Amino acid sequence: MPGNPWFSWSYVVDNAPVLWQRTVEHAGITIEAVAISAAIAIPLGALISRYRWLSGPVLGTTAVLYTVPSLALFAMLTPALGIGRAPVLVGLVVYALLIILRNTVAGLATVDPAVLDAARGLGYGPGRTLVQVAMPSALPSIIAGLRLATVSSVALVTVGVVVGFGGLGQIMFQGFRNNSYRAEIMTATLATILLALVLDLALWAAGRALTPWLRRRTA
């Protein structure tokens, strides 16, 4: 329809402050959720790598939580946490946990045993071996987990509109309410995709900066 285009630059210009506000909200809750998940999952992954018997119950529990549909999880959290940002944040943390945890465990499992033995032979204790030897070797896998968790979290934030906090999802929902105003829906969709790409690229660049030995190896 001529009066309902798929994209309108005038809509973007006229609503730039709102778009920016929602984008900042979207990025903020995504980064916070992934940071909290990483702070839990990475130490937990290190613990599992040391005590293998924990792998089944811990990974199993996080896998079960991951299978809960996002709409249902956000709705289940609202009686305890109320409407708004809190249930969305907790839900995002729950979903990101499994991704980061699995990649951490997988990365630590690929560390060459000979390298670990050499570190012990040099007098490294368990903590020093983990921090200075195992974790740097597992870092590429951990960064990959962080990237995947971040991109999936950007998508899941939009679902948070059902409990009153959806970032750019609120603009999408508003577009559907406004007689399916295409420009509003498409602008929010494109902004969400662009945000995911920007955050993913930032983590990729951080990963390259933190693993210079990999660049030398491929040079």
JSON list of C-alpha atoms in Angstrom, two decimals:
[
{"chain": "A", "resi": 1, "resn": "MET", "atom": "CA", "xyz": [0.00, 0.00, 0.00]},
{"chain": "A", "resi": 2, "resn": "PRO", "atom": "CA", "xyz": [1.38, 3.46, -0.91]},
{"chain": "A", "resi": 3, "resn": "GLY", "atom": "CA", "xyz": [0.51, 4.84, 2.52]},
{"chain": "A", "resi": 4, "resn": "ASN", "atom": "CA", "xyz": [2.13, 1.94, 4.37]},
{"chain": "A", "resi": 5, "resn": "PRO", "atom": "CA", "xyz": [5.67, 1.46, 2.96]},
{"chain": "A", "resi": 6, "resn": "TRP", "atom": "CA", "xyz": [8.05, -1.21, 4.23]},
{"chain": "A", "resi": 7, "resn": "PHE", "atom": "CA", "xyz": [10.61, 1.44, 5.10]},
{"chain": "A", "resi": 8, "resn": "SER", "atom": "CA", "xyz": [10.37, 5.19, 5.62]},
{"chain": "A", "resi": 9, "resn": "TRP", "atom": "CA", "xyz": [13.43, 7.36, 6.23]},
{"chain": "A", "resi": 10, "resn": "SER", "atom": "CA", "xyz": [11.19, 10.16, 7.44]},
{"chain": "A", "resi": 11, "resn": "TYR", "atom": "CA", "xyz": [9.88, 7.82, 10.15]},
{"chain": "A", "resi": 12, "resn": "VAL", "atom": "CA", "xyz": [13.47, 7.14, 11.27]},
{"chain": "A", "resi": 13, "resn": "VAL", "atom": "CA", "xyz": [14.31, 10.86, 11.40]},
{"chain": "A", "resi": 14, "resn": "ASP", "atom": "CA", "xyz": [11.11, 11.85, 13.17]},
{"chain": "A", "resi": 15, "resn": "ASN", "atom": "CA", "xyz": [11.46, 9.08, 15.77]},
{"chain": "A", "resi": 16, "resn": "ALA", "atom": "CA", "xyz": [15.25, 9.07, 16.18]},
{"chain": "A", "resi": 17, "resn": "PRO", "atom": "CA", "xyz": [15.20, 9.87, 19.93]},
{"chain": "A", "resi": 18, "resn": "VAL", "atom": "CA", "xyz": [12.81, 7.00, 20.69]},
{"chain": "A", "resi": 19, "resn": "LEU", "atom": "CA", "xyz": [14.73, 4.61, 18.46]},
{"chain": "A", "resi": 20, "resn": "TRP", "atom": "CA", "xyz": [17.99, 5.53, 20.17]},
{"chain": "A", "resi": 21, "resn": "GLN", "atom": "CA", "xyz": [16.46, 5.14, 23.63]},
{"chain": "A", "resi": 22, "resn": "ARG", "atom": "CA", "xyz": [15.08, 1.68, 22.82]},
{"chain": "A", "resi": 23, "resn": "THR", "atom": "CA", "xyz": [18.36, 0.64, 21.21]},
{"chain": "A", "resi": 24, "resn": "VAL", "atom": "CA", "xyz": [20.32, 1.68, 24.31]},
{"chain": "A", "resi": 25, "resn": "GLU", "atom": "CA", "xyz": [17.87, -0.21, 26.53]},
{"chain": "A", "resi": 26, "resn": "HIS", "atom": "CA", "xyz": [18.14, -3.26, 24.28]},
{"chain": "A", "resi": 27, "resn": "ALA", "atom": "CA", "xyz": [21.94, -3.21, 24.23]},
{"chain": "A", "resi": 28, "resn": "GLY", "atom": "CA", "xyz": [22.20, -2.49, 27.95]},
{"chain": "A", "resi": 29, "resn": "ILE", "atom": "CA", "xyz": [20.12, -5.43, 29.13]},
{"chain": "A", "resi": 30, "resn": "THR", "atom": "CA", "xyz": [21.82, -7.74, 26.62]},
{"chain": "A", "resi": 31, "resn": "ILE", "atom": "CA", "xyz": [25.33, -6.83, 27.78]},
{"chain": "A", "resi": 32, "resn": "GLU", "atom": "CA", "xyz": [24.33, -7.03, 31.44]},
{"chain": "A", "resi": 33, "resn": "ALA", "atom": "CA", "xyz": [22.71, -10.46, 31.02]},
{"chain": "A", "resi": 34, "resn": "VAL", "atom": "CA", "xyz": [25.66, -11.92, 29.13]},
{"chain": "A", "resi": 35, "resn": "ALA", "atom": "CA", "xyz": [28.13, -10.47, 31.66]},
{"chain": "A", "resi": 36, "resn": "ILE", "atom": "CA", "xyz": [26.21, -12.00, 34.57]},
{"chain": "A", "resi": 37, "resn": "SER", "atom": "CA", "xyz": [25.95, -15.34, 32.76]},
{"chain": "A", "resi": 38, "resn": "ALA", "atom": "CA", "xyz": [29.67, -15.31, 32.01]},
{"chain": "A", "resi": 39, "resn": "ALA", "atom": "CA", "xyz": [30.50, -14.51, 35.63]},
{"chain": "A", "resi": 40, "resn": "ILE", "atom": "CA", "xyz": [28.54, -17.62, 36.64]},
{"chain": "A", "resi": 41, "resn": "ALA", "atom": "CA", "xyz": [29.22, -19.99, 33.75]},
{"chain": "A", "resi": 42, "resn": "ILE", "atom": "CA", "xyz": [32.99, -19.58, 33.31]},
{"chain": "A", "resi": 43, "resn": "PRO", "atom": "CA", "xyz": [33.92, -20.37, 36.95]},
{"chain": "A", "resi": 44, "resn": "LEU", "atom": "CA", "xyz": [31.33, -23.15, 36.92]},
{"chain": "A", "resi": 45, "resn": "GLY", "atom": "CA", "xyz": [32.88, -24.56, 33.75]},
{"chain": "A", "resi": 46, "resn": "ALA", "atom": "CA", "xyz": [36.31, -24.49, 35.40]},
{"chain": "A", "resi": 47, "resn": "LEU", "atom": "CA", "xyz": [34.83, -26.32, 38.40]},
{"chain": "A", "resi": 48, "resn": "ILE", "atom": "CA", "xyz": [33.29, -28.98, 36.14]},
{"chain": "A", "resi": 49, "resn": "SER", "atom": "CA", "xyz": [36.60, -29.46, 34.34]},
{"chain": "A", "resi": 50, "resn": "ARG", "atom": "CA", "xyz": [38.20, -30.23, 37.69]},
{"chain": "A", "resi": 51, "resn": "TYR", "atom": "CA", "xyz": [35.37, -32.31, 39.14]},
{"chain": "A", "resi": 52, "resn": "ARG", "atom": "CA", "xyz": [33.95, -34.27, 36.22]},
{"chain": "A", "resi": 53, "resn": "TRP", "atom": "CA", "xyz": [31.10, -35.78, 38.24]},
{"chain": "A", "resi": 54, "resn": "LEU", "atom": "CA", "xyz": [29.47, -32.32, 38.30]},
{"chain": "A", "resi": 55, "resn": "SER", "atom": "CA", "xyz": [29.12, -32.28, 34.52]},
{"chain": "A", "resi": 56, "resn": "GLY", "atom": "CA", "xyz": [25.92, -34.35, 34.34]},
{"chain": "A", "resi": 57, "resn": "PRO", "atom": "CA", "xyz": [23.80, -32.57, 36.96]},
{"chain": "A", "resi": 58, "resn": "VAL", "atom": "CA", "xyz": [24.99, -29.02, 36.17]},
{"chain": "A", "resi": 59, "resn": "LEU", "atom": "CA", "xyz": [24.78, -29.25, 32.39]},
{"chain": "A", "resi": 60, "resn": "GLY", "atom": "CA", "xyz": [21.55, -31.22, 32.66]},
{"chain": "A", "resi": 61, "resn": "THR", "atom": "CA", "xyz": [19.92, -28.58, 34.85]},
{"chain": "A", "resi": 62, "resn": "THR", "atom": "CA", "xyz": [20.94, -25.70, 32.59]},
{"chain": "A", "resi": 63, "resn": "ALA", "atom": "CA", "xyz": [19.81, -27.67, 29.52]},
{"chain": "A", "resi": 64, "resn": "VAL", "atom": "CA", "xyz": [16.36, -28.23, 31.04]},
{"chain": "A", "resi": 65, "resn": "LEU", "atom": "CA", "xyz": [16.04, -24.52, 31.82]},
{"chain": "A", "resi": 66, "resn": "TYR", "atom": "CA", "xyz": [17.09, -23.70, 28.27]},
{"chain": "A", "resi": 67, "resn": "THR", "atom": "CA", "xyz": [14.24, -25.76, 26.83]},
{"chain": "A", "resi": 68, "resn": "VAL", "atom": "CA", "xyz": [11.56, -23.66, 28.56]},
{"chain": "A", "resi": 69, "resn": "PRO", "atom": "CA", "xyz": [9.95, -21.37, 25.94]},
{"chain": "A", "resi": 70, "resn": "SER", "atom": "CA", "xyz": [10.86, -17.72, 26.44]},
{"chain": "A", "resi": 71, "resn": "LEU", "atom": "CA", "xyz": [7.25, -16.55, 26.65]},
{"chain": "A", "resi": 72, "resn": "ALA", "atom": "CA", "xyz": [6.51, -19.11, 29.35]},
{"chain": "A", "resi": 73, "resn": "LEU", "atom": "CA", "xyz": [9.68, -18.34, 31.30]},
{"chain": "A", "resi": 74, "resn": "PHE", "atom": "CA", "xyz": [9.10, -14.58, 31.35]},
{"chain": "A", "resi": 75, "resn": "ALA", "atom": "CA", "xyz": [5.51, -15.17, 32.41]},
{"chain": "A", "resi": 76, "resn": "MET", "atom": "CA", "xyz": [6.61, -17.57, 35.17]},
{"chain": "A", "resi": 77, "resn": "LEU", "atom": "CA", "xyz": [9.05, -15.00, 36.55]},
{"chain": "A", "resi": 78, "resn": "THR", "atom": "CA", "xyz": [6.62, -12.10, 36.73]},
{"chain": "A", "resi": 79, "resn": "PRO", "atom": "CA", "xyz": [4.75, -13.20, 39.91]},
{"chain": "A", "resi": 80, "resn": "ALA", "atom": "CA", "xyz": [8.04, -13.09, 41.84]},
{"chain": "A", "resi": 81, "resn": "LEU", "atom": "CA", "xyz": [9.83, -10.24, 40.03]},
{"chain": "A", "resi": 82, "resn": "GLY", "atom": "CA", "xyz": [6.96, -8.11, 38.75]},
{"chain": "A", "resi": 83, "resn": "ILE", "atom": "CA", "xyz": [6.48, -6.51, 35.36]},
{"chain": "A", "resi": 84, "resn": "GLY", "atom": "CA", "xyz": [9.39, -4.83, 33.62]},
{"chain": "A", "resi": 85, "resn": "ARG", "atom": "CA", "xyz": [13.12, -5.24, 33.33]},
{"chain": "A", "resi": 86, "resn": "ALA", "atom": "CA", "xyz": [13.83, -7.75, 36.12]},
{"chain": "A", "resi": 87, "resn": "PRO", "atom": "CA", "xyz": [12.09, -10.85, 34.71]},
{"chain": "A", "resi": 88, "resn": "VAL", "atom": "CA", "xyz": [13.59, -10.22, 31.27]},
{"chain": "A", "resi": 89, "resn": "LEU", "atom": "CA", "xyz": [17.10, -9.92, 32.72]},
{"chain": "A", "resi": 90, "resn": "VAL", "atom": "CA", "xyz": [16.77, -13.11, 34.76]},
{"chain": "A", "resi": 91, "resn": "GLY", "atom": "CA", "xyz": [15.34, -14.96, 31.76]},
{"chain": "A", "resi": 92, "resn": "LEU", "atom": "CA", "xyz": [18.21, -13.85, 29.53]},
{"chain": "A", "resi": 93, "resn": "VAL", "atom": "CA", "xyz": [20.76, -14.96, 32.13]},
{"chain": "A", "resi": 94, "resn": "VAL", "atom": "CA", "xyz": [19.11, -18.39, 32.32]},
{"chain": "A", "resi": 95, "resn": "TYR", "atom": "CA", "xyz": [19.23, -18.84, 28.53]},
{"chain": "A", "resi": 96, "resn": "ALA", "atom": "CA", "xyz": [22.82, -17.62, 28.14]},
{"chain": "A", "resi": 97, "resn": "LEU", "atom": "CA", "xyz": [24.13, -19.85, 30.93]},
{"chain": "A", "resi": 98, "resn": "LEU", "atom": "CA", "xyz": [24.01, -23.11, 28.98]},
{"chain": "A", "resi": 99, "resn": "ILE", "atom": "CA", "xyz": [25.66, -21.63, 25.88]},
{"chain": "A", "resi": 100, "resn": "ILE", "atom": "CA", "xyz": [28.61, -20.11, 27.73]},
{"chain": "A", "resi": 101, "resn": "LEU", "atom": "CA", "xyz": [28.93, -23.05, 30.12]},
{"chain": "A", "resi": 102, "resn": "ARG", "atom": "CA", "xyz": [29.10, -25.64, 27.34]},
{"chain": "A", "resi": 103, "resn": "ASN", "atom": "CA", "xyz": [31.68, -23.66, 25.40]},
{"chain": "A", "resi": 104, "resn": "THR", "atom": "CA", "xyz": [33.79, -23.17, 28.52]},
{"chain": "A", "resi": 105, "resn": "VAL", "atom": "CA", "xyz": [33.73, -26.89, 29.34]},
{"chain": "A", "resi": 106, "resn": "ALA", "atom": "CA", "xyz": [34.45, -27.78, 25.70]},
{"chain": "A", "resi": 107, "resn": "GLY", "atom": "CA", "xyz": [37.33, -25.32, 25.53]},
{"chain": "A", "resi": 108, "resn": "LEU", "atom": "CA", "xyz": [38.94, -26.58, 28.73]},
{"chain": "A", "resi": 109, "resn": "ALA", "atom": "CA", "xyz": [38.54, -30.17, 27.54]},
{"chain": "A", "resi": 110, "resn": "THR", "atom": "CA", "xyz": [40.66, -29.43, 24.45]},
{"chain": "A", "resi": 111, "resn": "VAL", "atom": "CA", "xyz": [43.70, -28.20, 26.41]},
{"chain": "A", "resi": 112, "resn": "ASP", "atom": "CA", "xyz": [46.68, -30.42, 25.61]},
{"chain": "A", "resi": 113, "resn": "PRO", "atom": "CA", "xyz": [47.39, -32.67, 28.65]},
{"chain": "A", "resi": 114, "resn": "ALA", "atom": "CA", "xyz": [51.10, -32.41, 27.87]},
{"chain": "A", "resi": 115, "resn": "VAL", "atom": "CA", "xyz": [50.92, -28.65, 28.35]},
{"chain": "A", "resi": 116, "resn": "LEU", "atom": "CA", "xyz": [49.20, -29.11, 31.70]},
{"chain": "A", "resi": 117, "resn": "ASP", "atom": "CA", "xyz": [51.82, -31.65, 32.77]},
{"chain": "A", "resi": 118, "resn": "ALA", "atom": "CA", "xyz": [54.58, -29.26, 31.76]},
{"chain": "A", "resi": 119, "resn": "ALA", "atom": "CA", "xyz": [52.98, -26.50, 33.86]},
{"chain": "A", "resi": 120, "resn": "ARG", "atom": "CA", "xyz": [52.79, -28.80, 36.88]},
{"chain": "A", "resi": 121, "resn": "GLY", "atom": "CA", "xyz": [56.41, -29.79, 36.28]},
{"chain": "A", "resi": 122, "resn": "LEU", "atom": "CA", "xyz": [57.35, -26.12, 36.51]},
{"chain": "A", "resi": 123, "resn": "GLY", "atom": "CA", "xyz": [55.72, -25.95, 39.93]},
{"chain": "A", "resi": 124, "resn": "TYR", "atom": "CA", "xyz": [52.39, -24.39, 38.93]},
{"chain": "A", "resi": 125, "resn": "GLY", "atom": "CA", "xyz": [49.58, -25.07, 41.38]},
{"chain": "A", "resi": 126, "resn": "PRO", "atom": "CA", "xyz": [46.03, -25.91, 40.25]},
{"chain": "A", "resi": 127, "resn": "GLY", "atom": "CA", "xyz": [44.88, -22.28, 40.37]},
{"chain": "A", "resi": 128, "resn": "ARG", "atom": "CA", "xyz": [47.86, -20.92, 38.47]},
{"chain": "A", "resi": 129, "resn": "THR", "atom": "CA", "xyz": [47.63, -23.70, 35.90]},
{"chain": "A", "resi": 130, "resn": "LEU", "atom": "CA", "xyz": [43.98, -22.88, 35.32]},
{"chain": "A", "resi": 131, "resn": "VAL", "atom": "CA", "xyz": [44.45, -19.12, 35.02]},
{"chain": "A", "resi": 132, "resn": "GLN", "atom": "CA", "xyz": [47.74, -18.98, 33.11]},
{"chain": "A", "resi": 133, "resn": "VAL", "atom": "CA", "xyz": [47.61, -22.16, 31.01]},
{"chain": "A", "resi": 134, "resn": "ALA", "atom": "CA", "xyz": [44.15, -23.71, 30.64]},
{"chain": "A", "resi": 135, "resn": "MET", "atom": "CA", "xyz": [42.00, -20.59, 30.36]},
{"chain": "A", "resi": 136, "resn": "PRO", "atom": "CA", "xyz": [44.10, -18.91, 27.63]},
{"chain": "A", "resi": 137, "resn": "SER", "atom": "CA", "xyz": [43.95, -22.14, 25.62]},
{"chain": "A", "resi": 138, "resn": "ALA", "atom": "CA", "xyz": [40.16, -22.33, 26.09]},
{"chain": "A", "resi": 139, "resn": "LEU", "atom": "CA", "xyz": [39.63, -18.62, 25.36]},
{"chain": "A", "resi": 140, "resn": "PRO", "atom": "CA", "xyz": [38.66, -19.00, 21.66]},
{"chain": "A", "resi": 141, "resn": "SER", "atom": "CA", "xyz": [35.88, -21.43, 22.61]},
{"chain": "A", "resi": 142, "resn": "ILE", "atom": "CA", "xyz": [34.71, -19.16, 25.44]},
{"chain": "A", "resi": 143, "resn": "ILE", "atom": "CA", "xyz": [34.63, -16.13, 23.14]},
{"chain": "A", "resi": 144, "resn": "ALA", "atom": "CA", "xyz": [32.59, -18.15, 20.64]},
{"chain": "A", "resi": 145, "resn": "GLY", "atom": "CA", "xyz": [30.13, -18.95, 23.41]},
{"chain": "A", "resi": 146, "resn": "LEU", "atom": "CA", "xyz": [29.89, -15.31, 24.41]},
{"chain": "A", "resi": 147, "resn": "ARG", "atom": "CA", "xyz": [29.20, -14.30, 20.81]},
{"chain": "A", "resi": 148, "resn": "LEU", "atom": "CA", "xyz": [26.47, -16.89, 20.41]},
{"chain": "A", "resi": 149, "resn": "ALA", "atom": "CA", "xyz": [24.91, -15.98, 23.76]},
{"chain": "A", "resi": 150, "resn": "THR", "atom": "CA", "xyz": [24.96, -12.28, 22.87]},
{"chain": "A", "resi": 151, "resn": "VAL", "atom": "CA", "xyz": [23.29, -12.70, 19.49]},
{"chain": "A", "resi": 152, "resn": "SER", "atom": "CA", "xyz": [20.61, -15.00, 20.90]},
{"chain": "A", "resi": 153, "resn": "SER", "atom": "CA", "xyz": [20.01, -12.58, 23.79]},
{"chain": "A", "resi": 154, "resn": "VAL", "atom": "CA", "xyz": [19.50, -9.68, 21.39]},
{"chain": "A", "resi": 155, "resn": "ALA", "atom": "CA", "xyz": [16.75, -11.69, 19.73]},
{"chain": "A", "resi": 156, "resn": "LEU", "atom": "CA", "xyz": [15.17, -12.79, 23.02]},
{"chain": "A", "resi": 157, "resn": "VAL", "atom": "CA", "xyz": [14.95, -9.26, 24.41]},
{"chain": "A", "resi": 158, "resn": "THR", "atom": "CA", "xyz": [12.27, -8.46, 21.86]},
{"chain": "A", "resi": 159, "resn": "VAL", "atom": "CA", "xyz": [10.06, -11.16, 23.43]},
{"chain": "A", "resi": 160, "resn": "GLY", "atom": "CA", "xyz": [10.28, -9.26, 26.72]},
{"chain": "A", "resi": 161, "resn": "VAL", "atom": "CA", "xyz": [7.60, -6.92, 25.44]},
{"chain": "A", "resi": 162, "resn": "VAL", "atom": "CA", "xyz": [5.05, -9.39, 26.88]},
{"chain": "A", "resi": 163, "resn": "VAL", "atom": "CA", "xyz": [6.19, -8.40, 30.39]},
{"chain": "A", "resi": 164, "resn": "GLY", "atom": "CA", "xyz": [6.68, -4.71, 29.68]},
{"chain": "A", "resi": 165, "resn": "PHE", "atom": "CA", "xyz": [10.35, -4.50, 28.70]},
{"chain": "A", "resi": 166, "resn": "GLY", "atom": "CA", "xyz": [11.28, -5.41, 25.13]},
{"chain": "A", "resi": 167, "resn": "GLY", "atom": "CA", "xyz": [13.70, -2.74, 23.97]},
{"chain": "A", "resi": 168, "resn": "LEU", "atom": "CA", "xyz": [13.28, -2.50, 20.22]},
{"chain": "A", "resi": 169, "resn": "GLY", "atom": "CA", "xyz": [10.58, -5.16, 20.52]},
{"chain": "A", "resi": 170, "resn": "GLN", "atom": "CA", "xyz": [8.32, -2.52, 22.01]},
{"chain": "A", "resi": 171, "resn": "ILE", "atom": "CA", "xyz": [8.55, -0.54, 18.77]},
{"chain": "A", "resi": 172, "resn": "MET", "atom": "CA", "xyz": [7.77, -3.68, 16.77]},
{"chain": "A", "resi": 173, "resn": "PHE", "atom": "CA", "xyz": [4.74, -4.41, 18.95]},
{"chain": "A", "resi": 174, "resn": "GLN", "atom": "CA", "xyz": [3.60, -0.82, 18.64]},
{"chain": "A", "resi": 175, "resn": "GLY", "atom": "CA", "xyz": [3.82, -1.15, 14.87]},
{"chain": "A", "resi": 176, "resn": "PHE", "atom": "CA", "xyz": [1.50, -4.15, 14.91]},
{"chain": "A", "resi": 177, "resn": "ARG", "atom": "CA", "xyz": [-0.93, -2.25, 17.12]},
{"chain": "A", "resi": 178, "resn": "ASN", "atom": "CA", "xyz": [-0.85, 0.69, 14.70]},
{"chain": "A", "resi": 179, "resn": "ASN", "atom": "CA", "xyz": [-2.66, -1.30, 12.02]},
{"chain": "A", "resi": 180, "resn": "SER", "atom": "CA", "xyz": [0.55, -3.17, 11.13]},
{"chain": "A", "resi": 181, "resn": "TYR", "atom": "CA", "xyz": [2.52, -0.02, 10.32]},
{"chain": "A", "resi": 182, "resn": "ARG", "atom": "CA", "xyz": [5.26, -1.60, 8.19]},
{"chain": "A", "resi": 183, "resn": "ALA", "atom": "CA", "xyz": [7.85, 1.16, 8.49]},
{"chain": "A", "resi": 184, "resn": "GLU", "atom": "CA", "xyz": [7.74, 0.97, 12.30]},
{"chain": "A", "resi": 185, "resn": "ILE", "atom": "CA", "xyz": [8.01, -2.82, 12.34]},
{"chain": "A", "resi": 186, "resn": "MET", "atom": "CA", "xyz": [10.77, -2.96, 9.73]},
{"chain": "A", "resi": 187, "resn": "THR", "atom": "CA", "xyz": [12.82, -0.18, 11.31]},
{"chain": "A", "resi": 188, "resn": "ALA", "atom": "CA", "xyz": [12.81, -1.94, 14.68]},
{"chain": "A", "resi": 189, "resn": "THR", "atom": "CA", "xyz": [13.65, -5.25, 13.01]},
{"chain": "A", "resi": 190, "resn": "LEU", "atom": "CA", "xyz": [16.59, -3.79, 11.09]},
{"chain": "A", "resi": 191, "resn": "ALA", "atom": "CA", "xyz": [17.82, -2.00, 14.22]},
{"chain": "A", "resi": 192, "resn": "THR", "atom": "CA", "xyz": [17.74, -5.29, 16.14]},
{"chain": "A", "resi": 193, "resn": "ILE", "atom": "CA", "xyz": [19.73, -7.07, 13.43]},
{"chain": "A", "resi": 194, "resn": "LEU", "atom": "CA", "xyz": [22.25, -4.22, 13.28]},
{"chain": "A", "resi": 195, "resn": "LEU", "atom": "CA", "xyz": [22.64, -4.25, 17.06]},
{"chain": "A", "resi": 196, "resn": "ALA", "atom": "CA", "xyz": [23.32, -7.99, 17.02]},
{"chain": "A", "resi": 197, "resn": "LEU", "atom": "CA", "xyz": [25.94, -7.53, 14.29]},
{"chain": "A", "resi": 198, "resn": "VAL", "atom": "CA", "xyz": [27.66, -4.66, 16.12]},
{"chain": "A", "resi": 199, "resn": "LEU", "atom": "CA", "xyz": [27.86, -6.55, 19.42]},
{"chain": "A", "resi": 200, "resn": "ASP", "atom": "CA", "xyz": [29.05, -9.72, 17.68]},
{"chain": "A", "resi": 201, "resn": "LEU", "atom": "CA", "xyz": [31.73, -7.79, 15.81]},
{"chain": "A", "resi": 202, "resn": "ALA", "atom": "CA", "xyz": [32.86, -6.13, 19.06]},
{"chain": "A", "resi": 203, "resn": "LEU", "atom": "CA", "xyz": [33.27, -9.54, 20.74]},
{"chain": "A", "resi": 204, "resn": "TRP", "atom": "CA", "xyz": [35.08, -10.90, 17.68]},
{"chain": "A", "resi": 205, "resn": "ALA", "atom": "CA", "xyz": [37.52, -7.99, 17.80]},
{"chain": "A", "resi": 206, "resn": "ALA", "atom": "CA", "xyz": [37.99, -8.47, 21.54]},
{"chain": "A", "resi": 207, "resn": "GLY", "atom": "CA", "xyz": [38.69, -12.14, 20.96]},
{"chain": "A", "resi": 208, "resn": "ARG", "atom": "CA", "xyz": [41.36, -11.37, 18.39]},
{"chain": "A", "resi": 209, "resn": "ALA", "atom": "CA", "xyz": [42.96, -8.83, 20.71]},
{"chain": "A", "resi": 210, "resn": "LEU", "atom": "CA", "xyz": [43.02, -11.33, 23.58]},
{"chain": "A", "resi": 211, "resn": "THR", "atom": "CA", "xyz": [44.49, -14.17, 21.49]},
{"chain": "A", "resi": 212, "resn": "PRO", "atom": "CA", "xyz": [47.43, -12.68, 19.55]},
{"chain": "A", "resi": 213, "resn": "TRP", "atom": "CA", "xyz": [49.12, -16.09, 19.37]},
{"chain": "A", "resi": 214, "resn": "LEU", "atom": "CA", "xyz": [46.34, -17.33, 17.08]},
{"chain": "A", "resi": 215, "resn": "ARG", "atom": "CA", "xyz": [47.00, -14.46, 14.65]},
{"chain": "A", "resi": 216, "resn": "ARG", "atom": "CA", "xyz": [50.70, -15.33, 14.58]},
{"chain": "A", "resi": 217, "resn": "ARG", "atom": "CA", "xyz": [49.85, -18.99, 13.99]},
{"chain": "A", "resi": 218, "resn": "THR", "atom": "CA", "xyz": [47.68, -18.22, 10.95]},
{"chain": "A", "resi": 219, "resn": "ALA", "atom": "CA", "xyz": [50.04, -15.59, 9.52]}
]
